[in-house]
Amino acid sequence: MIGPGSGARVYLACGTIDMRKGIDGLAALVQADLRQKPSSGAVFAFRGRRGDRIKLLFWDGQGFCLYYKVLDKGRFPWPSAADGTARLTAAQLAMLWEGIDWRRPSWSAPPVRSA
């Protein structure tokens, strides 16, 4: 994914949104609900009601970028609306984008190589 660097601030809008919203509608949500400046350079993540779609809104310094992903199978892990806003690291955003549960990643030990 072309986008923000590893030090980017990431805000996840808990709950669901109307996925028909475009850049202007999402930017308004960022200001009203998340109380953030949409052009701050942070990444803002939103999920639809069915859970299989997310949108990321990001200001790259010249304009807004809107990333949209629909999972073929499964759902994106997401906190409830009661949680308000969640702050993620760039690594957690990468896991989220791949459909991995960023709250409980499954870590395993590397395979043992025989000599």
PDB file of C-alpha atoms in Angstrom:
ATOM      1  CA  MET A   1       0.000   0.000   0.000  1.00  0.00           C
ATOM      2  CA  ILE A   2       1.378   3.417  -0.929  1.00  0.00           C
ATOM      3  CA  GLY A   3       0.773   5.735   1.960  1.00  0.00           C
ATOM      4  CA  PRO A   4       1.969   7.092   5.271  1.00  0.00           C
ATOM      5  CA  GLY A   5       5.296   6.152   6.774  1.00  0.00           C
ATOM      6  CA  SER A   6       6.039   4.022   9.797  1.00  0.00           C
ATOM      7  CA  GLY A   7       5.744   6.972  12.188  1.00  0.00           C
ATOM      8  CA  ALA A   8       2.231   7.962  11.120  1.00  0.00           C
ATOM      9  CA  ARG A   9      -0.437   8.607  13.727  1.00  0.00           C
ATOM     10  CA  VAL A  10      -3.445   6.360  13.189  1.00  0.00           C
ATOM     11  CA  TYR A  11      -6.931   6.967  14.567  1.00  0.00           C
ATOM     12  CA  LEU A  12      -9.613   4.325  14.298  1.00  0.00           C
ATOM     13  CA  ALA A  13     -13.239   5.501  14.463  1.00  0.00           C
ATOM     14  CA  CYS A  14     -14.889   2.837  16.619  1.00  0.00           C
ATOM     15  CA  GLY A  15     -18.314   1.660  15.566  1.00  0.00           C
ATOM     16  CA  THR A  16     -19.510   1.748  11.973  1.00  0.00           C
ATOM     17  CA  ILE A  17     -20.160   4.373   9.324  1.00  0.00           C
ATOM     18  CA  ASP A  18     -22.160   4.693   6.129  1.00  0.00           C
ATOM     19  CA  MET A  19     -19.656   3.435   3.535  1.00  0.00           C
ATOM     20  CA  ARG A  20     -21.230   5.655   0.876  1.00  0.00           C
ATOM     21  CA  LYS A  21     -19.343   8.591   2.398  1.00  0.00           C
ATOM     22  CA  GLY A  22     -16.524   9.979   0.331  1.00  0.00           C
ATOM     23  CA  ILE A  23     -13.606  12.224   1.224  1.00  0.00           C
ATOM     24  CA  ASP A  24     -15.720  15.231   2.229  1.00  0.00           C
ATOM     25  CA  GLY A  25     -18.085  13.175   4.397  1.00  0.00           C
ATOM     26  CA  LEU A  26     -15.239  11.335   6.114  1.00  0.00           C
ATOM     27  CA  ALA A  27     -13.325  14.574   6.699  1.00  0.00           C
ATOM     28  CA  ALA A  28     -16.441  15.998   8.362  1.00  0.00           C
ATOM     29  CA  LEU A  29     -16.621  12.910  10.612  1.00  0.00           C
ATOM     30  CA  VAL A  30     -12.966  13.359  11.546  1.00  0.00           C
ATOM     31  CA  GLN A  31     -13.673  16.913  12.691  1.00  0.00           C
ATOM     32  CA  ALA A  32     -17.029  16.304  14.382  1.00  0.00           C
ATOM     33  CA  ASP A  33     -16.655  12.839  15.926  1.00  0.00           C
ATOM     34  CA  LEU A  34     -12.904  12.330  16.325  1.00  0.00           C
ATOM     35  CA  ARG A  35     -12.189  16.013  17.060  1.00  0.00           C
ATOM     36  CA  GLN A  36      -9.103  15.942  14.849  1.00  0.00           C
ATOM     37  CA  LYS A  37      -7.918  18.032  11.919  1.00  0.00           C
ATOM     38  CA  PRO A  38      -8.359  15.938   8.740  1.00  0.00           C
ATOM     39  CA  SER A  39      -5.305  17.511   7.061  1.00  0.00           C
ATOM     40  CA  SER A  40      -3.006  16.822  10.029  1.00  0.00           C
ATOM     41  CA  GLY A  41      -1.184  14.004   8.231  1.00  0.00           C
ATOM     42  CA  ALA A  42      -2.714  11.319  10.448  1.00  0.00           C
ATOM     43  CA  VAL A  43      -4.500   8.279   9.040  1.00  0.00           C
ATOM     44  CA  PHE A  44      -8.183   7.901   9.905  1.00  0.00           C
ATOM     45  CA  ALA A  45      -9.766   4.452   9.621  1.00  0.00           C
ATOM     46  CA  PHE A  46     -13.492   3.702   9.244  1.00  0.00           C
ATOM     47  CA  ARG A  47     -15.413   0.421   8.944  1.00  0.00           C
ATOM     48  CA  GLY A  48     -18.780  -0.359   7.389  1.00  0.00           C
ATOM     49  CA  ARG A  49     -21.691  -2.099   9.097  1.00  0.00           C
ATOM     50  CA  ARG A  50     -21.086  -5.527   7.488  1.00  0.00           C
ATOM     51  CA  GLY A  51     -17.486  -5.492   8.710  1.00  0.00           C
ATOM     52  CA  ASP A  52     -15.918  -6.591   5.449  1.00  0.00           C
ATOM     53  CA  ARG A  53     -14.989  -3.062   4.261  1.00  0.00           C
ATOM     54  CA  ILE A  54     -12.714  -0.340   5.547  1.00  0.00           C
ATOM     55  CA  LYS A  55     -11.762   3.109   4.341  1.00  0.00           C
ATOM     56  CA  LEU A  56      -8.620   4.988   5.276  1.00  0.00           C
ATOM     57  CA  LEU A  57      -8.451   8.764   4.892  1.00  0.00           C
ATOM     58  CA  PHE A  58      -5.003  10.348   4.723  1.00  0.00           C
ATOM     59  CA  TRP A  59      -3.668  13.818   3.848  1.00  0.00           C
ATOM     60  CA  ASP A  60      -0.360  13.453   1.964  1.00  0.00           C
ATOM     61  CA  GLY A  61       0.558  17.140   1.979  1.00  0.00           C
ATOM     62  CA  GLN A  62      -0.990  17.884  -1.420  1.00  0.00           C
ATOM     63  CA  GLY A  63      -4.447  16.406  -1.074  1.00  0.00           C
ATOM     64  CA  PHE A  64      -6.517  13.651   0.462  1.00  0.00           C
ATOM     65  CA  CYS A  65      -5.963   9.983  -0.313  1.00  0.00           C
ATOM     66  CA  LEU A  66      -8.811   7.545   0.207  1.00  0.00           C
ATOM     67  CA  TYR A  67      -7.981   3.860   0.477  1.00  0.00           C
ATOM     68  CA  TYR A  68     -10.805   1.337   0.309  1.00  0.00           C
ATOM     69  CA  LYS A  69     -10.572  -2.386   0.892  1.00  0.00           C
ATOM     70  CA  VAL A  70     -13.214  -5.117   0.746  1.00  0.00           C
ATOM     71  CA  LEU A  71     -12.358  -8.530   2.168  1.00  0.00           C
ATOM     72  CA  ASP A  72     -13.348 -11.526   0.069  1.00  0.00           C
ATOM     73  CA  LYS A  73     -13.871 -13.584   3.235  1.00  0.00           C
ATOM     74  CA  GLY A  74     -14.058 -12.632   6.887  1.00  0.00           C
ATOM     75  CA  ARG A  75     -14.430  -9.340   8.721  1.00  0.00           C
ATOM     76  CA  PHE A  76     -12.081  -6.637   9.891  1.00  0.00           C
ATOM     77  CA  PRO A  77     -11.572  -6.708  13.686  1.00  0.00           C
ATOM     78  CA  TRP A  78     -13.095  -3.569  15.201  1.00  0.00           C
ATOM     79  CA  PRO A  79     -13.888  -2.146  18.646  1.00  0.00           C
ATOM     80  CA  SER A  80     -17.476  -1.269  19.584  1.00  0.00           C
ATOM     81  CA  ALA A  81     -18.875   2.233  19.174  1.00  0.00           C
ATOM     82  CA  ALA A  82     -18.765   2.697  22.955  1.00  0.00           C
ATOM     83  CA  ASP A  83     -14.959   2.777  22.752  1.00  0.00           C
ATOM     84  CA  GLY A  84     -15.047   6.092  20.847  1.00  0.00           C
ATOM     85  CA  THR A  85     -11.662   6.382  19.171  1.00  0.00           C
ATOM     86  CA  ALA A  86      -8.715   3.995  19.227  1.00  0.00           C
ATOM     87  CA  ARG A  87      -5.122   4.965  18.529  1.00  0.00           C
ATOM     88  CA  LEU A  88      -3.086   2.439  16.521  1.00  0.00           C
ATOM     89  CA  THR A  89       0.568   2.150  15.609  1.00  0.00           C
ATOM     90  CA  ALA A  90       1.654   1.905  11.985  1.00  0.00           C
ATOM     91  CA  ALA A  91       2.341  -1.819  12.569  1.00  0.00           C
ATOM     92  CA  GLN A  92      -1.194  -2.351  13.907  1.00  0.00           C
ATOM     93  CA  LEU A  93      -2.580  -0.505  10.864  1.00  0.00           C
ATOM     94  CA  ALA A  94      -0.622  -2.845   8.587  1.00  0.00           C
ATOM     95  CA  MET A  95      -2.122  -5.845  10.403  1.00  0.00           C
ATOM     96  CA  LEU A  96      -5.612  -4.346  10.181  1.00  0.00           C
ATOM     97  CA  TRP A  97      -5.217  -3.734   6.435  1.00  0.00           C
ATOM     98  CA  GLU A  98      -4.334  -7.420   5.991  1.00  0.00           C
ATOM     99  CA  GLY A  99      -7.372  -8.529   8.021  1.00  0.00           C
ATOM    100  CA  ILE A 100      -5.287  -9.651  11.018  1.00  0.00           C
ATOM    101  CA  ASP A 101      -6.707  -8.971  14.471  1.00  0.00           C
ATOM    102  CA  TRP A 102      -4.341  -6.229  15.606  1.00  0.00           C
ATOM    103  CA  ARG A 103      -5.637  -6.564  19.193  1.00  0.00           C
ATOM    104  CA  ARG A 104      -4.539 -10.202  19.524  1.00  0.00           C
ATOM    105  CA  PRO A 105      -2.011 -11.099  16.840  1.00  0.00           C
ATOM    106  CA  SER A 106      -1.026 -14.735  16.687  1.00  0.00           C
ATOM    107  CA  TRP A 107       2.731 -14.813  17.138  1.00  0.00           C
ATOM    108  CA  SER A 108       4.639 -18.019  16.684  1.00  0.00           C
ATOM    109  CA  ALA A 109       8.253 -18.937  17.164  1.00  0.00           C
ATOM    110  CA  PRO A 110      10.371 -19.054  13.996  1.00  0.00           C
ATOM    111  CA  PRO A 111      10.946 -22.564  12.646  1.00  0.00           C
ATOM    112  CA  VAL A 112      14.002 -24.360  13.960  1.00  0.00           C
ATOM    113  CA  ARG A 113      16.566 -25.032  11.258  1.00  0.00           C
ATOM    114  CA  SER A 114      18.494 -28.234  11.368  1.00  0.00           C
ATOM    115  CA  ALA A 115      22.225 -27.991  10.812  1.00  0.00           C
TER     116      ALA A 115
END
